Structure formats: C-alpha cells, structure tokens
Coordinates of C-alpha atoms and ligand atoms in Angstrom, one line a residue:
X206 CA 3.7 30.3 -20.3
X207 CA 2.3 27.4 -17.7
X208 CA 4.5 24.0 -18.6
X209 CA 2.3 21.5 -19.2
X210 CA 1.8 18.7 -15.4
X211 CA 4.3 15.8 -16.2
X212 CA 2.7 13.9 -13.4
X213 CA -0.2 14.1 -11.2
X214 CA -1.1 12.9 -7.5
X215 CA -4.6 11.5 -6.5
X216 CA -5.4 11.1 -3.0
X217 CA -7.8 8.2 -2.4
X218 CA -7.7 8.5 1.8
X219 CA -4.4 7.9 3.2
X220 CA -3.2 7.1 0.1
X221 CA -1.2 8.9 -2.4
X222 CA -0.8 8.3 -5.6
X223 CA 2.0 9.6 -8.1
X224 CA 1.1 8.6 -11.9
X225 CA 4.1 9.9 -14.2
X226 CA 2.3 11.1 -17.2
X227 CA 3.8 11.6 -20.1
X228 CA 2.9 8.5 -21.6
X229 CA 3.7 9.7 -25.5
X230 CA 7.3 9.5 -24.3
X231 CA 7.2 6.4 -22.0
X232 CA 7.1 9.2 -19.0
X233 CA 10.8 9.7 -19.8
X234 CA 11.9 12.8 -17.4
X235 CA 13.2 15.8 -18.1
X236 CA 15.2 18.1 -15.8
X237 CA 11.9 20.2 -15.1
X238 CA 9.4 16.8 -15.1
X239 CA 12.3 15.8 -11.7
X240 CA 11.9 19.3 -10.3
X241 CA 8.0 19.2 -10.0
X242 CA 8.5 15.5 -8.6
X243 CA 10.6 16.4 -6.2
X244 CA 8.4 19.1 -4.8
X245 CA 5.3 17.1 -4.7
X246 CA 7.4 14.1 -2.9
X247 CA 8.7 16.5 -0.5
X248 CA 4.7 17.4 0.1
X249 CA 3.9 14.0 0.4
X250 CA 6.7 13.0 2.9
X251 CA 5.6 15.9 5.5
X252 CA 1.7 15.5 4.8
X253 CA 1.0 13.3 7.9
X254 CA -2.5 12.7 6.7
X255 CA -1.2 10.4 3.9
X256 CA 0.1 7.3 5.0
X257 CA 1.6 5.6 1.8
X258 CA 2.4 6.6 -1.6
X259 CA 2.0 4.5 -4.8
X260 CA 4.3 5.9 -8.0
X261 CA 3.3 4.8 -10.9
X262 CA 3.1 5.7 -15.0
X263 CA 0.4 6.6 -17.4
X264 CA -0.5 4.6 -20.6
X265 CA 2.7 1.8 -21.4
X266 CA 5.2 2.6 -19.4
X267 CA 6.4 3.1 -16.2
X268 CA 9.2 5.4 -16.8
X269 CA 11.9 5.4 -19.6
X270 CA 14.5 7.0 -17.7
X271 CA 16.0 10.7 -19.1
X272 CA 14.0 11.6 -21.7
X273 CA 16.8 11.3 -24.5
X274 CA 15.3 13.8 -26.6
X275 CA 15.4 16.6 -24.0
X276 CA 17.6 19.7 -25.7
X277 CA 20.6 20.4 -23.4
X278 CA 20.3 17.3 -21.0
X279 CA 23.8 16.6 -20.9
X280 CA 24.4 20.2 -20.0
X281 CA 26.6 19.7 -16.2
X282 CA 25.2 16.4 -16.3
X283 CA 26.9 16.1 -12.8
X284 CA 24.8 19.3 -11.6
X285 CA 22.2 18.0 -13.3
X286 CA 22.2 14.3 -11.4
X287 CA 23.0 16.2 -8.0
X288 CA 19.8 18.6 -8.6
X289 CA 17.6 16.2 -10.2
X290 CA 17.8 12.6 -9.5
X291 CA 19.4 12.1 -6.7
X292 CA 16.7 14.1 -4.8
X293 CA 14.3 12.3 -5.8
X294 CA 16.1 9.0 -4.8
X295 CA 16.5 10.6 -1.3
X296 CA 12.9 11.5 -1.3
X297 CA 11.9 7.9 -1.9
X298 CA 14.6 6.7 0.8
X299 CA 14.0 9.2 3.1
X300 CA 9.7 9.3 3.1
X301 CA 8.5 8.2 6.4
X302 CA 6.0 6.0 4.8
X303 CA 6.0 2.9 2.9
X304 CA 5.9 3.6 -0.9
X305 CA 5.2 1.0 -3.3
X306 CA 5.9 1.2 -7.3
X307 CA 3.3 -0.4 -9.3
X308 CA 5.3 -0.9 -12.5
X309 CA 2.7 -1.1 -15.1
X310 CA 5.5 -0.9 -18.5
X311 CA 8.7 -0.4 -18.9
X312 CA 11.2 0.9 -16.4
X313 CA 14.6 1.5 -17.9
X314 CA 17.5 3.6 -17.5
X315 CA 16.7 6.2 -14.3
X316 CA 13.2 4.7 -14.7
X317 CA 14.1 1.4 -12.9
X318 CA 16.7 3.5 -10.4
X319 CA 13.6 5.1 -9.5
X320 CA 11.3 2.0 -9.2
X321 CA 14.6 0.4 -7.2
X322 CA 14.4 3.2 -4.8
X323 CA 10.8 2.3 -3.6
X324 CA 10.0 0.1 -0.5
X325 CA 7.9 -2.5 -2.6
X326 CA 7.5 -3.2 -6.5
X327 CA 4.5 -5.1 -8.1
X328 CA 5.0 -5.6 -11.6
X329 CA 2.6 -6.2 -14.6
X330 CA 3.7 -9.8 -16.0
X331 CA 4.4 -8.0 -19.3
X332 CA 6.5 -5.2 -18.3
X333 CA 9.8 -5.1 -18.3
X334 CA 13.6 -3.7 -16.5
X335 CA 16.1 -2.6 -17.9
X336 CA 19.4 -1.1 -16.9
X337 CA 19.2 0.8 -20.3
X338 CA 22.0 2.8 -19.6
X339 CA 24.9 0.7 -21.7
X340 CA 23.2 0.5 -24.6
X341 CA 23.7 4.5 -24.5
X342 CA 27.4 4.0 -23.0
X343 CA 26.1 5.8 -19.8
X344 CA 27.2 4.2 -16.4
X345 CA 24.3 3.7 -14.2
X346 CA 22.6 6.7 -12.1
X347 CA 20.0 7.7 -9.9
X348 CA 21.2 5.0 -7.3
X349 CA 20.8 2.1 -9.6
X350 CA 23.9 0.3 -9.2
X351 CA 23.7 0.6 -5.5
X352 CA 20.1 -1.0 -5.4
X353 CA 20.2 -3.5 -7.8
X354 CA 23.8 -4.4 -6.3
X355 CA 22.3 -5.0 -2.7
X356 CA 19.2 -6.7 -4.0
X357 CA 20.5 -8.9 -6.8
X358 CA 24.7 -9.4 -5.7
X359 CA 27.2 -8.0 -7.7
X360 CA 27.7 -10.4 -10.3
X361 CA 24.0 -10.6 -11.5
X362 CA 23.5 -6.9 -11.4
X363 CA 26.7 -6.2 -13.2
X364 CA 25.7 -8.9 -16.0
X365 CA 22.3 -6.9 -16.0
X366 CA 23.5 -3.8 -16.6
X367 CA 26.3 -4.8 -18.9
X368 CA 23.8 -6.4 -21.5
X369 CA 21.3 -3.6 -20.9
X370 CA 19.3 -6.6 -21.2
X371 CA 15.2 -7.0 -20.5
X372 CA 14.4 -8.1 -17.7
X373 CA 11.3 -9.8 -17.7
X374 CA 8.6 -9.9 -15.0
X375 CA 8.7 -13.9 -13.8
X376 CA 13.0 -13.2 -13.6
X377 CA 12.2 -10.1 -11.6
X378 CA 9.9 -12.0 -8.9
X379 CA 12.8 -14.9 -8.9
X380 CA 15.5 -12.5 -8.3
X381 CA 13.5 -10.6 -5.7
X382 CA 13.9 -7.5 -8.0
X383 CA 9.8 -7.1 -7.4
X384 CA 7.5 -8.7 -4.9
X385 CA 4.5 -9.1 -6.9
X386 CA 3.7 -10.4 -10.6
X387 CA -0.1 -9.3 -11.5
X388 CA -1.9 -9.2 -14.9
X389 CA -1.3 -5.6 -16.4
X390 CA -5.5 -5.2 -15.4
X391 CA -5.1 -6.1 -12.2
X392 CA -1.9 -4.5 -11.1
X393 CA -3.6 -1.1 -10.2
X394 CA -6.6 -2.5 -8.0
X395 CA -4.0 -5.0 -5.8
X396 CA -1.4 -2.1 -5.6
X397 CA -4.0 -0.2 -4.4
X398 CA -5.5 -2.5 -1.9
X399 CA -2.1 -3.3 -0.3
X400 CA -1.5 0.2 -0.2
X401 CA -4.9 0.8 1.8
X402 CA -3.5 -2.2 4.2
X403 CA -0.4 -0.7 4.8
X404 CA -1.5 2.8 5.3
X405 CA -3.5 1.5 8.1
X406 CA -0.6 0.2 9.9
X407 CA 1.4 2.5 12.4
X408 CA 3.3 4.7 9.8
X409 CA 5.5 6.4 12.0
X410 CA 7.0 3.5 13.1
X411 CA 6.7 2.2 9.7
X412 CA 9.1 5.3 8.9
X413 CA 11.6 4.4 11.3
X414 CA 11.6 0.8 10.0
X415 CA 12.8 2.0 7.1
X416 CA 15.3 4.1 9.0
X417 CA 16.6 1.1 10.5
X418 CA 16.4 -1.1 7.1
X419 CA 18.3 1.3 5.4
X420 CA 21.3 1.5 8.0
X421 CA 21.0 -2.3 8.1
X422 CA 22.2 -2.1 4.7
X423 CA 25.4 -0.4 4.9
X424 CA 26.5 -0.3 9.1
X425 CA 27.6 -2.9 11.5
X426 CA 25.4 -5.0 13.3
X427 CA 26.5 -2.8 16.5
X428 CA 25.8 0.6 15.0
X429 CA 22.5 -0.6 14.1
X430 CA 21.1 -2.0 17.1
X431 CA 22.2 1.5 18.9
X432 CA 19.9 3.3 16.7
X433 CA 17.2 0.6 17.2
X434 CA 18.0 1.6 20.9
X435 CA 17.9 4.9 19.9
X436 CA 14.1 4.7 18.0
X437 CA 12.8 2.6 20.8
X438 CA 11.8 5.6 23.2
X439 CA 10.2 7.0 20.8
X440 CA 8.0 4.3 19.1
X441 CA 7.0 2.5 23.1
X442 CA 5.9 6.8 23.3
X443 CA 3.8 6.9 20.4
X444 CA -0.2 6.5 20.6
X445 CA -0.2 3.8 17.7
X446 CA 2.1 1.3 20.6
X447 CA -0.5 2.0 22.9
X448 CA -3.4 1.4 20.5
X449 CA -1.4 -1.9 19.6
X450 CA -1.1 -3.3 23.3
X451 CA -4.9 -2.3 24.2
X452 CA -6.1 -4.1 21.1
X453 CA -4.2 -7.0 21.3
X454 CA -5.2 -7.7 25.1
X455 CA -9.1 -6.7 24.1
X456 CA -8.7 -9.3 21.6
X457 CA -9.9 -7.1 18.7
X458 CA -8.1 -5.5 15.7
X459 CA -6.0 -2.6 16.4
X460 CA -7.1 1.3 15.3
X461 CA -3.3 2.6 14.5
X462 CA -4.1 6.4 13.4
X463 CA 0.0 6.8 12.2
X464 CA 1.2 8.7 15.2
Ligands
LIG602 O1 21.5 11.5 -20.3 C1 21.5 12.0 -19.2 O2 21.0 13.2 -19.1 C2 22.2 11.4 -18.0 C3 21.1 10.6 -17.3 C4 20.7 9.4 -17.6 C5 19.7 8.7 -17.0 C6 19.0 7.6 -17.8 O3 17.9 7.3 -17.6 S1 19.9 7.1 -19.2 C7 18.8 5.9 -19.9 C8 17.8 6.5 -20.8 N1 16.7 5.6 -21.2 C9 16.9 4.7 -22.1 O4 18.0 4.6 -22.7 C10 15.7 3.8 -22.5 C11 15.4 4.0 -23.9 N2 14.2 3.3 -24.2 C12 14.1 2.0 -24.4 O5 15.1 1.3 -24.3 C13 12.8 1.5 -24.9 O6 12.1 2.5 -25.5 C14 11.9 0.9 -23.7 C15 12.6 -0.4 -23.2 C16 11.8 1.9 -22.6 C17 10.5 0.5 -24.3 O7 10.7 -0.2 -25.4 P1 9.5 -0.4 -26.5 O8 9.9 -1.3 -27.5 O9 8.3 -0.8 -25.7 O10 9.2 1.1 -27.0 P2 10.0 1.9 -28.2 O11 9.5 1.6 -29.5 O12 11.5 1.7 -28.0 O13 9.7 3.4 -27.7 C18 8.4 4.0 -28.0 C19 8.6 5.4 -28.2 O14 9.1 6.0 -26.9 C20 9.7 5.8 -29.3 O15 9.3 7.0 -29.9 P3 8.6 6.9 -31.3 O16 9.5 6.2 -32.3 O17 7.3 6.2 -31.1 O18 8.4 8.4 -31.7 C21 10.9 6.0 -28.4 O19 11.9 6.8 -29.1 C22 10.3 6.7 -27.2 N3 11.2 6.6 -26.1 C23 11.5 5.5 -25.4 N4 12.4 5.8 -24.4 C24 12.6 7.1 -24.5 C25 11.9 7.7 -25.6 N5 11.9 9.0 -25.9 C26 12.7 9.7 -25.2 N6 13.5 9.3 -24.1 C27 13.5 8.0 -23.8 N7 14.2 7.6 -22.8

C-alpha cells in the first residue's frame, strides 16, 4: 500500500520549500510523517544547488506537534524521540544553509521545537506558540527547552511552558521568539522573497556561520574563536570570497554562486 505524502518540497530556484501537509490534523506528525522528513531534509542539506530552505504548513497550521491520535505513539517513546525528532532537529541545526520557518498557524508542542530549530521565523500576526506539552503532562522535546531557554532566558521560557500558554504573534516579535510579524496573506510572498535574498548570498560560508553561531552558544569565547581560525582557510579559499573582493573593488554588486 503507498502511504499517503505528509509533506511536500517545491523548488522555486535555489529555494526549497517544505510545506507540512496534513492540514486536517494541524500537520501533527507521526512517527512515519518524521521519517519521510528527515529523508528529504537530509536531500536538501547535501543538494548544493539549493541554497535555502523555507518549512512551512498547509491550510491553519503550522504544525501541532505529535499527532496525539497516532495508535502506539508512546510505544519506546525514548526510541521513538532518538529516531524521530531529534533528527530532524539535527537536520535543521546541522543544514549548511540558512532555513527560515514561515509559521503560517499554530506551532505547538514538537511543532514550535521544530520552528525553534530554524535559523529565522516570520510569523503570521494571528498565529500562535505554544509549549503545548504541559497541558498533556509531557516535558518538553524535540529541543524545545534548549531553544526557547537560550532565546527567551530561563525564567520566561519556563513560565511559557509551564502555562502551556499561547503565545501570540506581537509577544513573539518582543521576545525575539520570531523576526518577522506579517499579515497571514502576506507571510508566504515576504518569506519567500527573503529566502530568494539570502540564497543569493555565499551559502557555504553562510553554513559555517551557523557552525560558528551554534558553538557560540554553548563554548567559551576561546574555543570559539579557534574554530573561527579554523573556518577561515577555508572560506578566504572559496570562489564566493573572491567574487566578494572583485565586486566590491569594481564597485558593483557581487555574483556569490554558494561555493
Ligand atoms: O506523545 C508523544 O509521542 C511524545 C512526543 C511529544 C511531542 C509533542 O509534540 S507533545 C504536544 C502535542 N501537541 C499538542 O498537545 C497540541 C494540541 N493542539 C492544540 O493545543 C491546539 O489544537 C492548537 C493550539 C494546535 C490549535 O488550536 P485550535 O483552537 O486552532 O484548533 P483545535 O480546535 O484545538 O484543533 C482542531 C483540530 O485539530 C481538532 O480536531 P477536530 O475536533 O476538528 O476533529 C483537534 O483535535 C486536532 N488536533 C490539534 N492538535 C492535534 C490534533 N490532532 C492530533 N494531534 C494533535 N497534536
């Protein structure tokens, strides 16, 4: 029997974009919906000829976390988390390209984890976040204590996910939780113009940026600035550095082809 797609990928250029669709469940995931994400996000992270990824969700939502009506879910929930979601975290994480979530609904439970995990958010001003997970006497997975810890401090991301409160779009933007606010019919066409911008940039260096962002996070000053020495070689080697000199002493815009 084929399963049914649980999310799709368009390429528009050097753009990718991921649309989780199963909208009649608010694109909750189930264990199978992760697997098939975390093989196309694999395919997107080595594609070189796409330069930044855009997840997003069909119809409401953005994603509603586990699907809660999936049969056996809390089977070896631990295997479960190490096979499923944490993969895709480290997919996000670990893509050498930016990847920005355009959160068009809802994004609760897993569903925001996943959101948290991505480079940029823009957010339709009426959706919402939500660390649904206590209101189902879960603790939090998929990563989302650690992101919403480093991005919000510990005692506003604790009183977030305590309440399982909503979290609505203008608190989002003030707490830094997303970088953009758009009207739901605009969201799409911005996310996907600042996509197009960023995909022209240089993307392997982009990549490493994140490398280097991501250390910064959780190693000493020291440690960090070794691997910045460490990157360095590699990025004053690359074609896009040489494109970037050349253009800005010609005076004209710069032609980075992500290499
Ligand atoms: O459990 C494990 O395997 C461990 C792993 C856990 C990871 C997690 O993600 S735990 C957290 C799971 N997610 C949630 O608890 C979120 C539950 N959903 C909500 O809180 C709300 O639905 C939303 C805030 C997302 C949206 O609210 P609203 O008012 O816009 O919609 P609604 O009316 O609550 O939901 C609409 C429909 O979607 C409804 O179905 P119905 O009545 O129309 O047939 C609702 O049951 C369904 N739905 C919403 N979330 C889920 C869901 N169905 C299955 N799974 C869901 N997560």
């Amino acid at each position: 029997m084929t399963e049914e797609p649980t999310h799709r990928v368009d390429h528009d250029g050097a753009v990718a974009t991921v649309t989780l669709d199963r909208p009649d469940a608010l694109n909750a995931q189930t264990r199978a919906s992760r697997r098939a994400l975390v093989k196309d996000l694999r395919a997107l992270s080595a594609d070189a000829a796409v330069r930044c990824v855009v997840l997003t969700g069909a119809g409401r939502a953005f994603c509603a976390g586990q699907d809660l009506r999936e049969e056996g879910a809390l089977e070896n929930v631990d295997d479960m988390i190490r096979e499923t979601y944490i993969p895709i975290v480290e997919a996000l994480v670990g893509m050498p390209k930016p990847v920005i979530a355009a959160i068009n609904g809802a994004a609760a439970g897993a569903g925001l984890s996943i959101a948290l995990a991505c480079d940029q958010r823009y957010m339709a001003e009426d959706a919402v976040l939500m660390m649904a997970f206590s209101n189902i006497a879960l603790v939090p997975d998929c990563g989302g204590s650690w992101f919403l810890t480093r991005i919000v401090g510990y005692a506003r991301a604790f009183e977030i996910a305590a309440s399982g409160r909503r979290v609505g779009a203008e608190e989002a933007l003030a707490l830094d939780l997303v970088q953009r606010v758009l009207p739901r019919d605009e969201l799409s066409a911005a996310t996907q113009t600042a996509a197009h911008e960023l995909a022209a940039r240089p993307t392997q260096t982009l990549g490493w940026t994140k490398r280097l962002m991501r250390a910064a996070e959780q190693s000493p000053l020291g440690d960090v600035m070794e691997l910045e020495a460490q990157l360095q070689p590699a990025a004053v080697g690359s074609s896009d550095h040489a494109e970037g000199v050349a253009a800005f002493l010609e005076k004209r815009e710069a032609r980075f082809e992500g290499r």
